XYZ file of C-alpha atoms in Angstrom:
679
model
C 67.355 -40.151 4.560
C 65.593 -43.475 4.042
C 63.649 -44.262 0.881
C 60.594 -45.122 2.989
C 60.352 -41.508 4.126
C 60.303 -40.385 0.543
C 58.076 -43.102 -0.820
C 55.046 -44.197 1.329
C 54.598 -47.909 1.695
C 51.926 -49.683 -0.386
C 49.971 -50.341 2.780
C 49.931 -46.606 3.594
C 48.806 -45.777 0.066
C 45.969 -48.300 0.304
C 44.944 -46.783 3.593
C 44.951 -43.289 2.119
C 42.931 -44.433 -0.867
C 40.483 -46.143 1.502
C 40.056 -42.908 3.530
C 39.563 -40.864 0.370
C 37.025 -43.355 -1.053
C 35.061 -43.409 2.200
C 35.040 -39.655 2.290
C 33.941 -39.386 -1.365
C 31.100 -41.808 -0.667
C 30.117 -39.872 2.426
C 30.106 -36.613 0.420
C 28.025 -38.200 -2.369
C 25.512 -39.483 0.226
C 25.409 -35.982 1.692
C 24.748 -34.384 -1.728
C 21.887 -36.802 -2.342
C 20.549 -36.226 1.199
C 20.508 -32.472 0.743
C 18.800 -32.666 -2.646
C 16.078 -34.944 -1.146
C 15.702 -32.603 1.838
C 15.156 -29.664 -0.483
C 12.729 -31.663 -2.661
C 10.712 -32.551 0.439
C 10.656 -28.856 1.568
C 12.166 -29.682 4.935
C 12.903 -26.864 7.322
C 16.047 -24.968 6.189
C 17.664 -25.164 9.622
C 17.347 -28.957 9.529
C 19.122 -29.153 6.130
C 21.900 -26.838 7.210
C 22.259 -28.734 10.500
C 22.840 -31.917 8.536
C 25.672 -30.237 6.652
C 27.344 -29.035 9.816
C 27.133 -32.536 11.332
C 28.898 -33.853 8.286
C 31.674 -31.273 8.449
C 32.395 -31.940 12.062
C 32.230 -35.701 11.615
C 34.549 -35.810 8.596
C 36.950 -33.090 9.765
C 37.579 -33.304 13.527
C 39.624 -30.160 13.570
C 36.811 -27.953 12.443
C 33.859 -26.505 14.379
C 31.344 -25.100 11.918
C 28.687 -22.398 11.697
C 26.629 -21.381 8.616
C 25.759 -17.700 8.604
C 23.604 -16.070 5.917
C 21.720 -12.982 5.090
C 18.066 -13.296 6.137
C 15.113 -12.519 3.964
C 11.710 -11.973 5.467
C 10.636 -15.377 4.413
C 13.594 -17.336 5.822
C 12.149 -19.491 8.553
C 15.236 -19.808 10.775
C 14.383 -18.884 14.338
C 15.673 -20.146 17.662
C 14.279 -23.727 17.819
C 16.612 -25.597 20.075
C 18.307 -27.254 17.087
C 20.999 -24.690 16.393
C 18.879 -22.068 14.637
C 19.490 -18.436 15.518
C 18.683 -15.021 14.015
C 19.839 -11.371 14.659
C 20.148 -8.101 12.798
C 19.000 -9.518 9.392
C 21.497 -12.352 9.710
C 20.598 -16.003 10.356
C 22.912 -18.710 11.613
C 22.934 -22.473 12.201
C 25.661 -23.851 14.426
C 27.097 -27.195 15.407
C 28.892 -28.028 18.605
C 30.107 -24.385 18.832
C 26.863 -23.569 20.553
C 25.220 -20.246 21.246
C 28.379 -18.351 22.128
C 30.042 -18.955 18.745
C 26.876 -18.116 16.880
C 26.287 -14.974 18.856
C 29.814 -13.765 18.274
C 29.832 -14.760 14.616
C 26.429 -13.079 13.912
C 27.540 -9.959 15.693
C 30.758 -9.855 13.645
C 28.827 -10.492 10.398
C 26.264 -7.836 11.181
C 28.975 -5.317 11.937
C 30.513 -5.851 8.548
C 27.527 -4.147 6.970
C 27.691 -3.892 3.227
C 31.040 -5.712 3.195
C 29.444 -8.928 4.285
C 29.060 -11.585 3.123
C 32.505 -11.641 1.492
C 32.650 -13.092 -2.011
C 36.136 -14.567 -1.409
C 37.575 -17.030 1.029
C 39.072 -15.500 4.222
C 41.360 -17.035 6.850
C 41.510 -14.885 9.963
C 43.995 -15.845 12.679
C 42.728 -15.070 16.207
C 45.531 -13.444 18.230
C 43.645 -14.142 21.404
C 41.134 -16.912 21.713
C 37.746 -15.458 22.740
C 36.087 -16.900 25.860
C 33.619 -18.926 23.859
C 36.430 -20.723 22.023
C 38.352 -21.753 25.160
C 36.224 -24.698 25.927
C 36.332 -25.927 22.353
C 40.106 -25.662 22.183
C 40.461 -27.515 25.452
C 38.345 -30.317 24.087
C 40.246 -30.507 20.839
C 42.873 -33.179 20.798
C 44.522 -31.648 17.722
C 45.229 -28.185 19.122
C 48.639 -27.362 20.599
C 48.613 -25.711 24.038
C 50.112 -22.444 22.727
C 48.522 -22.476 19.246
C 46.261 -19.616 17.996
C 42.925 -20.607 16.564
C 41.890 -19.605 13.022
C 38.496 -18.495 11.712
C 38.018 -19.752 8.112
C 35.261 -18.109 5.996
C 34.036 -19.764 2.792
C 31.371 -17.822 0.754
C 28.052 -19.581 0.055
C 27.248 -19.292 -3.697
C 23.660 -18.125 -4.407
C 21.314 -19.494 -7.016
C 20.203 -16.004 -8.118
C 22.385 -13.947 -10.453
C 21.342 -10.880 -8.423
C 22.717 -12.372 -5.269
C 26.003 -14.188 -6.080
C 26.820 -14.854 -2.378
C 24.188 -15.482 0.290
C 26.415 -16.011 3.324
C 29.461 -17.750 4.789
C 30.457 -21.097 6.099
C 32.542 -20.078 9.166
C 34.705 -22.725 10.757
C 36.985 -22.550 13.812
C 40.286 -24.405 13.401
C 41.828 -25.189 16.730
C 45.455 -24.628 15.709
C 47.288 -22.249 13.358
C 47.681 -24.785 10.643
C 45.747 -23.918 7.501
C 43.023 -26.260 6.240
C 44.361 -29.336 4.436
C 43.133 -30.791 1.175
C 40.590 -33.142 2.755
C 39.209 -30.383 4.998
C 39.031 -27.965 2.016
C 37.199 -30.598 -0.075
C 34.593 -31.250 2.645
C 34.034 -27.605 3.452
C 33.811 -26.530 -0.206
C 31.091 -29.140 -0.862
C 29.255 -28.080 2.248
C 29.383 -24.449 1.216
C 28.096 -25.264 -2.261
C 25.190 -27.413 -0.870
C 24.347 -24.785 1.817
C 24.112 -22.129 -0.850
C 21.885 -24.371 -2.979
C 19.599 -25.128 -0.021
C 19.272 -21.419 1.001
C 18.601 -20.389 -2.587
C 15.921 -23.062 -3.060
C 14.293 -22.132 0.271
C 14.194 -18.511 -0.869
C 12.598 -19.295 -4.186
C 9.947 -21.356 -2.459
C 9.358 -18.623 0.112
C 9.033 -15.992 -2.596
C 6.477 -18.154 -4.506
C 4.447 -18.599 -1.357
C 4.696 -14.845 -0.631
C 3.450 -13.970 -4.110
C 0.457 -16.253 -3.605
C -0.318 -14.641 -0.264
C 0.450 -10.960 -0.945
C -0.832 -8.239 -3.226
C 1.541 -7.631 -6.144
C 1.096 -3.860 -6.230
C 1.399 -2.982 -2.510
C 3.053 -6.039 -0.946
C 0.212 -6.185 1.595
C -1.484 -9.487 2.520
C -4.125 -10.441 0.028
C -7.611 -11.909 0.665
C -6.261 -15.460 1.237
C -3.728 -14.347 3.863
C -6.211 -11.955 5.435
C -8.648 -14.777 6.088
C -5.831 -16.744 7.742
C -4.839 -13.851 9.880
C -8.499 -13.212 10.816
C -8.901 -16.824 11.835
C -5.822 -16.502 14.121
C -7.057 -13.243 15.559
C -10.417 -14.636 16.461
C -8.813 -17.606 18.196
C -6.709 -15.269 20.273
C -9.800 -13.155 21.107
C -11.607 -16.279 22.128
C -8.900 -17.285 24.583
C -8.374 -13.782 25.946
C -12.066 -12.793 25.975
C -11.441 -9.702 23.777
C -12.977 -8.292 20.587
C -11.644 -8.463 17.080
C -12.698 -5.790 14.638
C -12.911 -6.203 10.817
C -12.830 -2.982 8.846
C -13.466 -3.012 5.059
C -12.292 0.144 3.373
C -13.466 1.381 -0.056
C -11.596 4.349 -1.662
C -13.768 6.957 -3.362
C -12.148 8.988 -6.109
C -9.336 6.677 -7.337
C -10.934 6.345 -10.766
C -10.810 10.149 -11.315
C -7.104 10.112 -10.503
C -6.513 7.241 -12.916
C -8.366 9.118 -15.685
C -6.730 12.511 -15.074
C -3.126 11.509 -14.208
C -2.897 7.978 -15.627
C -3.073 4.532 -14.023
C 0.557 4.766 -12.895
C -0.425 7.730 -10.704
C -3.209 5.678 -9.173
C -0.783 2.798 -8.497
C 1.616 5.215 -6.821
C -1.173 6.473 -4.548
C -2.202 2.947 -3.604
C 1.397 2.159 -2.564
C 1.624 5.339 -0.507
C -1.678 4.544 1.246
C -0.528 1.034 1.957
C 2.643 2.395 3.542
C 0.624 4.870 5.607
C -1.758 2.267 6.968
C 1.099 -0.113 7.848
C 3.132 2.647 9.445
C 0.302 4.424 11.172
C -1.454 1.485 12.812
C -0.286 -0.978 15.458
C 2.131 -3.682 14.473
C -0.368 -6.235 15.678
C -2.999 -5.002 13.243
C -3.254 -6.687 9.810
C -3.646 -4.393 6.796
C -4.613 -6.149 3.578
C -5.537 -5.189 0.012
C -8.449 -7.157 -1.395
C -8.129 -5.851 -4.943
C -9.195 -2.793 -6.857
C -9.714 0.070 -4.404
C -10.680 -2.091 -1.413
C -8.532 -2.522 1.726
C -9.184 -4.314 5.005
C -7.881 -3.886 8.603
C -8.156 -6.524 11.304
C -7.286 -5.555 14.863
C -7.808 -6.569 18.492
C -10.035 -4.202 20.484
C -10.026 -3.894 24.298
C -12.690 -1.215 25.021
C -15.512 -2.053 22.632
C -17.167 0.428 20.272
C -15.189 3.401 21.478
C -11.889 1.872 20.448
C -13.352 0.677 17.151
C -14.511 4.167 16.305
C -11.061 5.551 17.196
C -9.447 2.975 14.942
C -11.775 3.678 12.106
C -11.365 7.455 12.203
C -7.594 7.028 12.441
C -7.765 4.915 9.230
C -9.884 7.655 7.582
C -7.312 10.254 8.558
C -4.399 8.234 7.239
C -6.171 7.556 3.880
C -7.774 10.923 3.166
C -4.709 13.150 3.939
C -3.582 14.474 0.581
C -0.576 12.837 -1.082
C 1.810 14.311 -3.669
C 1.578 12.332 -6.925
C 3.193 13.435 -10.146
C 3.963 16.811 -8.654
C 0.323 17.412 -7.616
C -1.539 17.008 -4.368
C -4.349 14.468 -4.723
C -6.726 12.966 -2.215
C -9.465 10.345 -2.040
C -12.444 9.801 0.170
C -13.148 6.610 2.168
C -16.046 4.547 3.249
C -15.670 2.081 6.120
C -17.815 -0.940 7.121
C -17.248 -2.645 10.476
C -18.067 -6.013 11.922
C -17.078 -7.357 15.351
C -16.085 -10.769 16.724
C -17.930 -12.327 18.638
C -20.812 -9.900 18.533
C -21.758 -10.171 14.853
C -20.368 -13.640 14.208
C -17.716 -16.087 15.302
C -17.008 -17.255 11.789
C -14.302 -15.407 9.778
C -16.164 -15.674 6.463
C -19.386 -14.340 7.986
C -17.446 -11.524 9.655
C -16.090 -10.386 6.297
C -19.629 -10.608 4.767
C -21.060 -8.602 7.594
C -18.421 -5.916 7.165
C -19.244 -5.818 3.433
C -22.905 -5.298 4.167
C -22.005 -2.391 6.533
C -19.720 -1.003 3.823
C -22.628 -0.905 1.316
C -24.646 1.188 3.776
C -21.655 3.472 4.382
C -21.467 4.233 0.649
C -25.006 5.509 0.773
C -24.117 7.890 3.643
C -21.485 9.908 1.834
C -17.789 10.125 1.937
C -15.632 9.435 5.022
C -18.352 7.665 6.962
C -18.170 4.614 9.227
C -21.048 2.158 9.514
C -21.345 -0.841 11.847
C -23.015 -4.052 10.863
C -26.612 -4.289 12.106
C -28.156 -7.817 12.311
C -31.587 -6.537 11.203
C -30.128 -5.510 7.828
C -28.446 -8.799 7.229
C -31.125 -10.202 4.982
C -31.195 -7.144 2.755
C -27.475 -6.665 2.652
C -26.715 -10.301 1.935
C -29.505 -10.304 -0.648
C -27.814 -7.431 -2.433
C -24.504 -9.336 -2.331
C -26.203 -12.433 -3.675
C -27.684 -10.418 -6.539
C -24.265 -9.004 -7.464
C -22.689 -12.495 -7.354
C -25.470 -13.928 -9.564
C -25.313 -11.025 -12.004
C -21.544 -11.459 -12.348
C -22.070 -15.103 -13.216
C -24.691 -14.023 -15.842
C -22.384 -11.484 -17.442
C -19.427 -13.938 -17.469
C -21.662 -16.593 -19.082
C -23.012 -14.128 -21.651
C -19.550 -13.007 -22.619
C -18.388 -16.631 -22.993
C -21.394 -17.489 -25.166
C -20.755 -14.387 -27.271
C -17.116 -15.312 -27.733
C -18.201 -18.790 -28.873
C -20.324 -17.161 -31.548
C -23.813 -18.241 -30.349
C -26.423 -18.311 -27.725
C -25.576 -20.947 -25.126
C -28.879 -20.475 -23.341
C -29.033 -19.758 -19.596
C -26.386 -20.375 -16.974
C -27.708 -22.589 -14.105
C -26.202 -20.245 -11.559
C -26.521 -16.832 -13.187
C -29.630 -17.199 -15.438
C -30.039 -15.573 -18.832
C -28.942 -12.165 -19.934
C -30.441 -10.927 -23.200
C -31.455 -7.803 -25.157
C -35.013 -6.848 -25.890
C -35.833 -4.135 -28.496
C -38.397 -1.329 -28.303
C -39.471 0.207 -31.626
C -38.833 3.829 -32.415
C -41.356 5.160 -34.985
C -41.830 8.281 -37.055
C -44.994 10.410 -37.173
C -46.668 7.842 -39.449
C -45.901 4.848 -37.315
C -43.110 3.562 -39.601
C -40.394 1.772 -37.576
C -37.087 3.624 -38.012
C -35.142 2.406 -34.996
C -34.944 -0.003 -32.100
C -33.529 0.680 -28.666
C -31.662 -2.332 -27.188
C -32.652 -2.837 -23.556
C -30.996 -5.435 -21.319
C -33.153 -8.030 -19.605
C -31.953 -10.515 -16.919
C -33.881 -13.554 -15.723
C -32.362 -15.410 -12.764
C -33.424 -18.972 -11.866
C -33.913 -18.011 -8.233
C -34.692 -14.255 -8.350
C -36.862 -14.320 -11.425
C -37.027 -11.266 -13.753
C -34.774 -8.686 -12.147
C -35.586 -4.954 -12.884
C -32.850 -3.303 -14.995
C -32.313 -0.512 -12.493
C -31.280 -3.060 -9.852
C -28.764 -5.041 -11.911
C -27.322 -2.063 -13.684
C -26.715 -0.425 -10.262
C -25.029 -3.698 -9.160
C -22.840 -3.598 -12.263
C -21.732 -0.048 -11.420
C -20.949 -1.020 -7.796
C -18.863 -4.070 -8.491
C -16.993 -2.971 -11.610
C -18.996 -5.060 -14.136
C -20.330 -2.060 -16.067
C -17.576 -2.103 -18.663
C -17.750 -5.858 -19.555
C -21.556 -5.687 -19.366
C -21.567 -2.691 -21.692
C -19.117 -4.375 -24.009
C -21.413 -7.417 -24.218
C -24.504 -5.217 -24.896
C -22.678 -3.216 -27.607
C -21.591 -6.381 -29.453
C -24.923 -8.078 -29.074
C -26.765 -5.024 -30.505
C -24.301 -4.724 -33.345
C -24.702 -8.363 -34.232
C -28.529 -7.902 -34.277
C -28.265 -4.851 -36.483
C -26.194 -6.816 -38.997
C -28.716 -9.716 -38.876
C -31.687 -7.401 -39.530
C -29.806 -5.709 -42.358
C -29.231 -9.074 -44.016
C -32.941 -9.983 -43.576
C -34.684 -6.657 -44.357
C -32.219 -4.708 -46.454
C -32.774 -0.961 -46.429
C -35.955 -1.337 -44.259
C -33.842 -2.580 -41.289
C -34.065 -0.286 -38.238
C -31.273 1.680 -36.753
C -30.226 -0.036 -33.450
C -29.588 2.194 -30.430
C -27.659 0.987 -27.395
C -27.017 2.796 -24.071
C -23.431 3.644 -23.051
C -22.550 4.324 -19.401
C -20.348 7.116 -18.266
C -17.647 4.692 -17.196
C -17.722 2.852 -20.511
C -17.647 6.094 -22.520
C -14.619 7.367 -20.573
C -12.683 4.092 -20.872
C -9.460 4.436 -22.880
C -10.335 1.412 -25.013
C -13.910 2.467 -25.849
C -13.288 4.047 -29.281
C -11.140 1.039 -30.276
C -13.898 -1.274 -29.098
C -16.532 0.507 -31.210
C -14.217 0.377 -34.225
C -13.682 -3.359 -33.703
C -17.500 -3.916 -33.519
C -18.048 -1.998 -36.787
C -15.385 -4.007 -38.593
C -16.470 -7.366 -37.133
C -20.170 -6.959 -38.133
C -19.552 -4.808 -41.248
C -21.872 -2.093 -40.066
C -22.793 0.662 -42.526
C -23.142 4.284 -41.455
C -26.362 4.863 -39.598
C -26.892 1.279 -38.547
C -25.672 1.842 -34.998
C -26.550 4.650 -32.602
C -25.012 5.239 -29.125
C -27.168 6.872 -26.444
C -25.321 9.007 -23.855
C -26.722 10.973 -20.959
C -26.218 14.745 -20.456
C -24.168 14.101 -17.330
C -21.671 11.998 -19.316
C -21.175 14.814 -21.791
C -20.789 17.558 -19.181
C -18.112 15.771 -17.116
C -15.451 16.709 -19.680
C -17.017 18.530 -22.607
C -13.788 18.811 -24.567
C -13.059 15.099 -24.385
C -16.674 14.253 -25.104
C -16.590 16.464 -28.213
C -13.438 14.739 -29.528
C -14.825 11.241 -28.910
C -18.181 12.077 -30.476
C -16.525 13.526 -33.558
C -14.457 10.357 -33.869
C -17.524 8.126 -33.549
C -19.503 10.105 -36.190
C -16.541 9.827 -38.592
C -16.781 6.107 -38.129
C -20.455 6.251 -39.173
C -21.932 5.895 -35.657
C -24.890 8.104 -34.728
C -24.978 9.697 -31.287
C -28.107 10.512 -29.167
C -28.471 12.362 -25.903
C -30.745 10.315 -23.699
C -33.151 11.698 -21.054
C -32.597 15.191 -22.406
C -33.683 17.993 -20.083
C -33.027 16.252 -16.815
C -29.338 17.197 -16.557
C -27.432 20.346 -17.384
C -29.086 21.290 -20.672
C -27.078 24.061 -22.341
C -27.230 25.517 -25.851
C -23.543 26.210 -25.666
C -22.559 22.565 -25.299
C -25.214 21.395 -27.733
C -23.776 23.710 -30.336
C -20.274 22.273 -29.751
C -21.362 18.677 -29.888
C -22.319 17.121 -33.173
C -25.373 15.196 -31.885
C -27.781 13.367 -34.160
C -30.718 12.861 -31.907
C -32.231 14.510 -28.727
C -34.410 12.135 -26.700
C -37.079 13.929 -24.670
C -37.263 12.378 -21.213
C -40.356 10.407 -20.412
C -41.093 12.549 -17.339
C -41.842 15.553 -19.647
C -44.010 13.481 -21.937
C -45.970 12.149 -19.008
C -46.481 15.717 -17.748
C -48.058 16.809 -21.016
C -51.477 15.434 -20.177
C -53.785 14.881 -17.249
C -53.330 18.239 -15.485
C -54.847 21.121 -17.438
C -55.607 22.233 -20.977
C -53.012 24.358 -22.562
C -53.984 27.973 -23.430
C -55.826 28.113 -26.717
C -56.158 24.363 -26.946
C -59.449 23.274 -28.611
C -61.963 21.620 -26.291
C -61.779 18.418 -28.281
C -58.034 18.430 -28.471
C -55.584 16.498 -26.280
C -55.056 17.518 -22.685
C -51.892 19.539 -21.976
C -49.966 19.696 -18.692
C -46.890 21.467 -17.379
C -44.584 19.144 -19.325
C -45.905 20.403 -22.650
C -44.056 23.714 -22.543
C -40.781 21.988 -21.744
C -41.335 19.336 -24.473
C -42.211 22.027 -27.044
C -39.024 24.003 -26.062
C -36.830 20.924 -26.458
C -38.347 20.054 -29.841
C -37.899 23.627 -31.070
C -34.256 23.685 -29.764
C -33.405 20.412 -31.465
C -34.969 21.311 -34.775
C -33.176 24.743 -34.799
C -29.840 22.860 -34.365
C -30.666 20.442 -37.088
C -31.134 17.490 -34.796
C -33.663 14.697 -34.887
C -35.972 14.760 -31.774
C -37.389 11.591 -30.278
C -39.874 11.512 -27.389
C -39.717 8.586 -24.911
C -42.504 7.079 -22.843
C -45.388 7.694 -25.243
C -48.305 5.732 -23.788
C -51.541 7.486 -24.949
C -53.112 8.585 -28.144
C -53.371 12.111 -26.749
C -49.612 12.292 -26.115
C -48.885 10.966 -29.661
C -51.171 13.469 -31.356
C -49.826 16.433 -29.369
C -46.189 15.426 -30.158
C -46.994 15.240 -33.871
C -48.490 18.773 -33.765
C -45.395 20.023 -31.965
C -43.258 18.697 -34.797
C -41.597 15.802 -32.839
C -39.804 13.612 -35.428
C -40.008 10.259 -33.734
C -41.570 8.562 -30.702
C -41.051 5.489 -28.516
C -43.193 3.903 -25.893
C -45.813 1.350 -24.905
C -48.369 2.917 -27.179
C -46.395 1.366 -30.055
C -44.860 -1.708 -28.406
C -43.154 -2.750 -25.239
C -39.573 -4.007 -25.504
C -39.719 -7.438 -27.127
C -37.142 -10.174 -28.138
C -35.462 -9.778 -31.401
C -37.578 -12.440 -33.052
C -40.823 -10.808 -31.970
C -39.532 -7.436 -33.175
C -38.970 -8.829 -36.680
C -42.488 -10.204 -36.641
C -43.927 -6.792 -35.755
C -42.214 -5.200 -38.707
C -43.227 -8.004 -41.097
C -46.923 -7.658 -40.051
C -47.272 -4.068 -41.111
C -44.558 -3.947 -43.744
C -42.508 -1.794 -41.370
C -45.437 0.312 -40.141
C -46.995 -0.156 -36.717
C -50.715 0.638 -36.237
C -51.422 3.251 -33.526
C -52.139 1.903 -31.002
C -50.471 -1.406 -31.881
C -52.404 -4.565 -30.930
C -49.981 -5.770 -28.279
C -50.997 -6.543 -24.747
C -49.447 -4.030 -22.353
C -48.202 -4.912 -18.897
C -50.693 -4.441 -16.027
């Protein structure tokens, strides 16, 4: 044996080193190219195609195909550049073409849970499949009688939960195993392919999170608008109708309160699954937040088909569901707008559907209402009011958090509290009811019943109530510092939703500690309806509040479900006689036995006398609202009413004016007080 056979010549070694160096440089360029491609967010199939080209250029024996598990976001579809997809598997091929991809994808899919393999596999093919014959014939390295080999290399994933994302599958034209150079190239390609696929998935998931609802996985408002735009374009070309249905669940809050928020979330997910599974695949189902969903679908036969779609949606949503071992159900209201009948603009279509939804809510549960152009001005005006009030509340909360009065918001106006005096039988000011006032730059002074109703509709009632509670507490502290023991008790209204909120007691405790309120400085006014919804829970909450030094009053007493039984159970400080009974005391007829010169008595007098008697027998303070005449005041005093409130004494006034009123009479208001009353 010659020594040259054992020891390569220097020239051969130089040639080998040159080949290795060229290959290393090529691989380094490829690594940089893939990183740049990922950074530029290029199409995944393009990046993987670049890797396959490098494999087949650097290793002539190999024909490559990258096969990987496909997530919903992986954008690898047949595009003429080697991209293919099937059965949850995606593939990008080189010169192997469609046949190799089809066979490899089918093989991978049939492996089921065993694929992708986490280890390298080399599989000799006893008989070359038809698709490989042409490749083997073209290959100059394959022997006539040699058997081809399939070589699988796992693609490492970036995510710890997914260690392997697929395989680099290569066809070797002869039975010889891969050599060192081929292994080096293929290993780098597999590493870079796994990196590119992992990065693409991270980006896809981020985009998906931005475009989908976190709770249900449904499209969110952003994606809905995009889908609606696409749907209207298709309808325009095909001369069809697109329907927009806004859905508002009725009863979800009760489920959250009785079974917990987790139960409500479970129900939302079940309803989302029902809607997706029960409607056409071409329909878009979205969740817009809270208890509001939307459906967008193409309609062929006008109103009849829309009605059928809407009632199918109602059936899907209102069918009882089993949550926490119990059957629960919700109601539904549906508002509908149609393209191109109501508008050709996607934003206006959504607004029109919202206007129709508002009307549906006034018609009762499980009703469908179509948008009517004639109601546009009123409906959009209501939406504008809600939007402006939201801005006002947000601005007021921000100002409160900053510790001062930042004035009025240019878009939402000014939200503030006025105070109406509550006086005893001698006109001495003993309390002040805090009443919200909102002045909008465009709408002017908005009546409280309008903006409070808006707060209840759009979920603002809790933040609005929180602002009012803190504002009233701060004022109570300020007056205490200024007036000492002569400072009035400050009463603030609490809504049913706010009172039932899990954080309400904690919020009141925080307010007391923040403003150092002494017992009796703060009073919370609740309606009868609030107390009767869950009398046991109400009793516990009221007991806790009174232990904290907070007084509790029943507002508008006599208009709800008055009952001695629940009054006896609840430790109430004050009964407030509703203004309707006070107004009914005079102007109709004289009461039996009333002196001719005495005040007139109407049908409300008997009710008022009964409430006063009931309250006094239970040891409660009784306060009459809406006192506007001397006759009413005199009669209430004779009936034994402890305190009164109304325009006879003063309208609601800003805090500064209230302090002036008290200072003028040393805490006593003349009857009637010399204040101009509204016309």
